[in-house]
Coordinates of C-alpha atoms in Angstrom, one line a residue:
M1 CA 128.2 -105.0 22.9
S2 CA 130.4 -108.1 22.6
H3 CA 133.9 -108.4 24.1
D4 CA 135.3 -108.1 20.6
G5 CA 133.2 -105.0 20.1
H6 CA 134.4 -103.4 23.4
T7 CA 138.0 -104.1 22.3
R8 CA 137.4 -102.6 18.9
A9 CA 136.0 -99.5 20.6
A10 CA 139.0 -99.3 22.8
V11 CA 141.3 -99.4 19.8
V12 CA 139.3 -96.7 18.1
Q13 CA 139.5 -94.5 21.3
L14 CA 143.2 -95.0 21.5
L15 CA 143.6 -94.0 17.8
L16 CA 141.5 -91.0 18.5
E17 CA 143.4 -89.8 21.6
Q18 CA 147.0 -90.8 20.8
G19 CA 147.2 -91.4 17.0
P20 CA 149.3 -91.7 15.0
I21 CA 150.4 -94.7 17.1
T22 CA 152.1 -97.9 16.3
A23 CA 150.6 -101.4 16.6
T24 CA 153.1 -102.2 19.3
E25 CA 152.0 -99.2 21.4
I26 CA 148.4 -100.2 20.9
G27 CA 149.1 -103.7 22.2
T28 CA 151.0 -102.4 25.2
N29 CA 148.3 -99.9 26.1
L30 CA 145.4 -102.4 25.8
G31 CA 147.2 -105.6 26.7
L32 CA 146.5 -107.2 23.3
S33 CA 148.6 -109.7 21.3
A34 CA 150.2 -108.6 18.1
A35 CA 147.7 -110.8 16.2
G36 CA 144.8 -109.3 18.0
V37 CA 145.9 -105.7 17.3
R38 CA 146.5 -106.6 13.6
R39 CA 143.0 -108.1 13.3
H40 CA 141.3 -105.0 14.7
L41 CA 143.5 -102.6 12.6
E42 CA 142.9 -104.5 9.4
A43 CA 139.1 -104.4 10.0
L44 CA 139.2 -100.7 10.6
I45 CA 141.3 -100.1 7.5
D46 CA 139.0 -102.3 5.4
T47 CA 136.0 -100.1 6.5
G48 CA 137.9 -96.9 5.8
E49 CA 137.9 -95.9 9.5
A50 CA 141.7 -96.0 9.9
R51 CA 144.8 -95.7 7.8
S52 CA 148.5 -96.4 8.2
T53 CA 151.3 -93.9 7.8
T54 CA 155.1 -94.0 8.1
S55 CA 156.4 -92.2 11.2
A56 CA 158.4 -89.0 10.7
S57 CA 162.1 -88.9 11.3
W58 CA 161.8 -87.1 14.6
Q59 CA 159.6 -89.9 15.9
Q60 CA 162.1 -92.6 15.1
K61 CA 163.6 -94.5 18.0
G62 CA 166.9 -96.1 17.0
R63 CA 167.9 -97.2 13.6
G64 CA 166.1 -99.3 11.0
R65 CA 163.0 -99.1 8.9
P66 CA 160.5 -96.3 9.9
A67 CA 157.7 -97.7 12.1
K68 CA 154.2 -97.9 10.6
Q69 CA 151.7 -95.8 12.6
F70 CA 147.9 -95.9 12.5
Q71 CA 145.3 -93.1 12.9
L72 CA 141.6 -92.6 12.4
T73 CA 140.4 -91.2 9.1
A74 CA 137.7 -88.5 8.8
A75 CA 135.2 -91.3 8.2
G76 CA 136.3 -93.0 11.5
R77 CA 135.9 -89.8 13.4
S78 CA 132.5 -89.1 11.9
R79 CA 131.2 -92.3 13.5
L80 CA 132.0 -91.0 16.9
G81 CA 129.2 -88.5 16.5
H82 CA 129.0 -84.7 16.0
S83 CA 126.3 -83.4 18.4
Y84 CA 123.6 -81.1 16.9
D85 CA 125.6 -80.4 13.7
D86 CA 122.5 -79.5 11.7
L87 CA 121.0 -77.3 14.4
A88 CA 124.3 -75.6 15.1
G89 CA 124.9 -74.9 11.4
A90 CA 121.4 -73.5 10.9
A91 CA 121.8 -71.3 14.0
M92 CA 125.2 -70.0 12.7
R93 CA 123.7 -69.2 9.3
Q94 CA 120.8 -67.3 11.0
L95 CA 123.3 -65.4 13.1
R96 CA 125.2 -64.3 10.0
E97 CA 122.0 -63.2 8.4
V98 CA 121.1 -61.1 11.4
G99 CA 124.4 -59.8 12.5
G100 CA 126.8 -60.2 9.6
E101 CA 130.4 -61.6 9.7
A102 CA 131.2 -59.5 12.8
A103 CA 128.6 -61.5 14.8
I104 CA 130.1 -64.8 13.7
V105 CA 133.6 -63.6 14.7
E106 CA 132.4 -62.4 18.1
F107 CA 130.5 -65.7 18.7
A108 CA 133.6 -67.7 17.8
R109 CA 135.7 -65.6 20.1
R110 CA 133.3 -66.0 23.0
R111 CA 133.1 -69.7 22.5
V112 CA 136.8 -70.3 22.7
Q113 CA 137.1 -68.0 25.7
T114 CA 134.6 -70.1 27.5
I115 CA 136.9 -73.2 26.9
V116 CA 140.1 -71.5 28.1
A117 CA 138.6 -69.2 30.8
D118 CA 140.6 -70.8 33.6
I119 CA 144.0 -70.6 32.0
D120 CA 146.5 -67.9 33.0
P121 CA 148.6 -66.4 30.1
A122 CA 152.2 -67.4 30.0
A123 CA 154.5 -64.7 31.3
G124 CA 156.9 -63.3 28.7
H125 CA 158.8 -65.9 26.7
D126 CA 159.7 -68.3 29.5
V127 CA 160.0 -71.7 27.8
V128 CA 158.7 -73.7 30.8
E129 CA 155.7 -71.4 31.2
V130 CA 154.9 -71.6 27.5
E131 CA 155.1 -75.4 27.6
E132 CA 152.9 -75.6 30.8
T133 CA 150.4 -73.2 29.2
A134 CA 150.3 -75.3 26.1
E135 CA 149.5 -78.4 28.2
A136 CA 146.8 -76.4 30.1
I137 CA 145.2 -75.5 26.7
A138 CA 145.3 -79.2 25.7
D139 CA 143.7 -80.2 29.0
A140 CA 141.0 -77.6 28.6
F141 CA 140.2 -78.7 25.0
T142 CA 140.1 -82.3 26.1
T143 CA 137.5 -81.5 28.7
A144 CA 135.5 -79.8 25.9
G145 CA 135.6 -82.9 23.8
F146 CA 138.6 -82.3 21.5
A147 CA 140.9 -85.1 22.8
A148 CA 143.9 -82.8 22.7
T149 CA 147.5 -83.5 23.5
T150 CA 150.9 -81.8 23.2
R151 CA 154.1 -83.2 21.7
P152 CA 157.6 -81.7 21.4
V153 CA 158.8 -81.1 17.8
G154 CA 162.2 -79.6 17.2
N155 CA 162.5 -76.2 18.9
G156 CA 158.8 -76.1 19.7
V157 CA 155.7 -77.9 20.8
Q158 CA 152.6 -78.8 19.0
I159 CA 149.1 -78.8 20.3
C160 CA 147.1 -81.6 18.6
Q161 CA 143.4 -81.8 18.7
H162 CA 142.6 -85.4 17.6
H163 CA 138.8 -84.9 17.5
C164 CA 136.6 -81.9 16.8
P165 CA 133.0 -82.1 17.9
V166 CA 132.1 -79.1 15.7
S167 CA 134.2 -80.0 12.6
H168 CA 131.2 -80.1 10.2
V169 CA 130.2 -76.6 11.3
A170 CA 133.8 -75.3 11.3
S171 CA 134.2 -76.4 7.7
E172 CA 131.5 -73.8 6.8
F173 CA 132.5 -71.3 9.4
P174 CA 136.4 -71.1 9.6
E175 CA 136.0 -68.3 12.1
L176 CA 135.7 -71.0 14.8
C177 CA 139.2 -72.3 14.0
E178 CA 140.6 -68.8 13.6
A179 CA 139.4 -67.8 17.0
E180 CA 141.1 -70.8 18.6
T181 CA 144.4 -69.9 16.9
Q182 CA 144.1 -66.3 18.1
A183 CA 143.3 -67.5 21.7
F184 CA 146.3 -69.8 21.7
A185 CA 148.6 -66.9 20.6
E186 CA 147.2 -64.6 23.3
L187 CA 147.6 -67.2 26.1
L188 CA 151.1 -68.4 25.0
G189 CA 152.4 -64.9 24.3
T190 CA 153.9 -65.9 21.0
H191 CA 153.0 -66.3 17.3
V192 CA 151.6 -69.7 16.7
Q193 CA 150.9 -71.5 13.4
R194 CA 147.9 -73.7 12.6
L195 CA 149.4 -76.4 10.4
A196 CA 146.3 -78.6 9.9
T197 CA 142.6 -78.8 10.8
I198 CA 140.0 -81.5 10.8
A199 CA 137.6 -79.1 9.3
N200 CA 139.8 -79.1 6.2
G201 CA 140.0 -82.8 6.0
D202 CA 143.2 -83.4 8.0
C203 CA 143.5 -86.1 10.6
A204 CA 144.0 -83.7 13.5
C205 CA 144.0 -80.0 14.2
T206 CA 147.7 -79.2 14.7
T207 CA 149.1 -75.9 16.0
H208 CA 152.8 -75.3 16.2
V209 CA 154.1 -73.2 19.1
P210 CA 157.8 -72.0 18.9
L211 CA 159.7 -72.3 22.2
V212 CA 162.8 -70.2 21.2
P213 CA 162.2 -66.6 22.1
P214 CA 162.5 -64.1 19.1
A215 CA 165.6 -62.5 20.8
A216 CA 167.4 -65.8 21.0
K217 CA 166.6 -66.5 17.4
H218 CA 168.1 -63.1 16.4
Q219 CA 171.3 -63.8 18.5
E220 CA 171.7 -67.2 16.9
A221 CA 171.4 -65.6 13.4
T222 CA 174.1 -63.1 14.2

């Protein structure tokens, strides 16, 4: 691979792991000039592998026009490879034929438990513990190939999976995503909300985790 190819691959990897991300942040992370970053981003957008978005209000630093951010599209992620999709899909369909929906649900549950097996559940509604557990979940999923991160949003934190090595299978078997959400709730000791999934065509799997205990919310309301 040429030097230009290695740089393009590094930009793609950064978009995968940290996107949405600004061109300035890409340049800082990779030591590229503004012109170099722009050239790679334009090429990725032209091929449909990346797209630009406007940053949300909570992401704004200072005043002025909202910064433009960049992230991979579904087409961009698909070029990273999805191991054994056809075989996995065939195996799941066969499992459903033999054991019915209950077998799929149990398989999905066991799969996610394997990923988070070493994580201890958060105790009670301690905010610090919930945050630490969310980070541990992101680390475990990153190790499993999901390029996961956490980010604070309002009175909560979001677990973002920027890649899904089984997204093509999960689009046919949503039980895989549902099992992940259930496991997150059990480990975090609170209700969580899945806001988006790659399997449904979104740019990332995003799960919102509230950090304000239910009792505190009730007191605020009164």
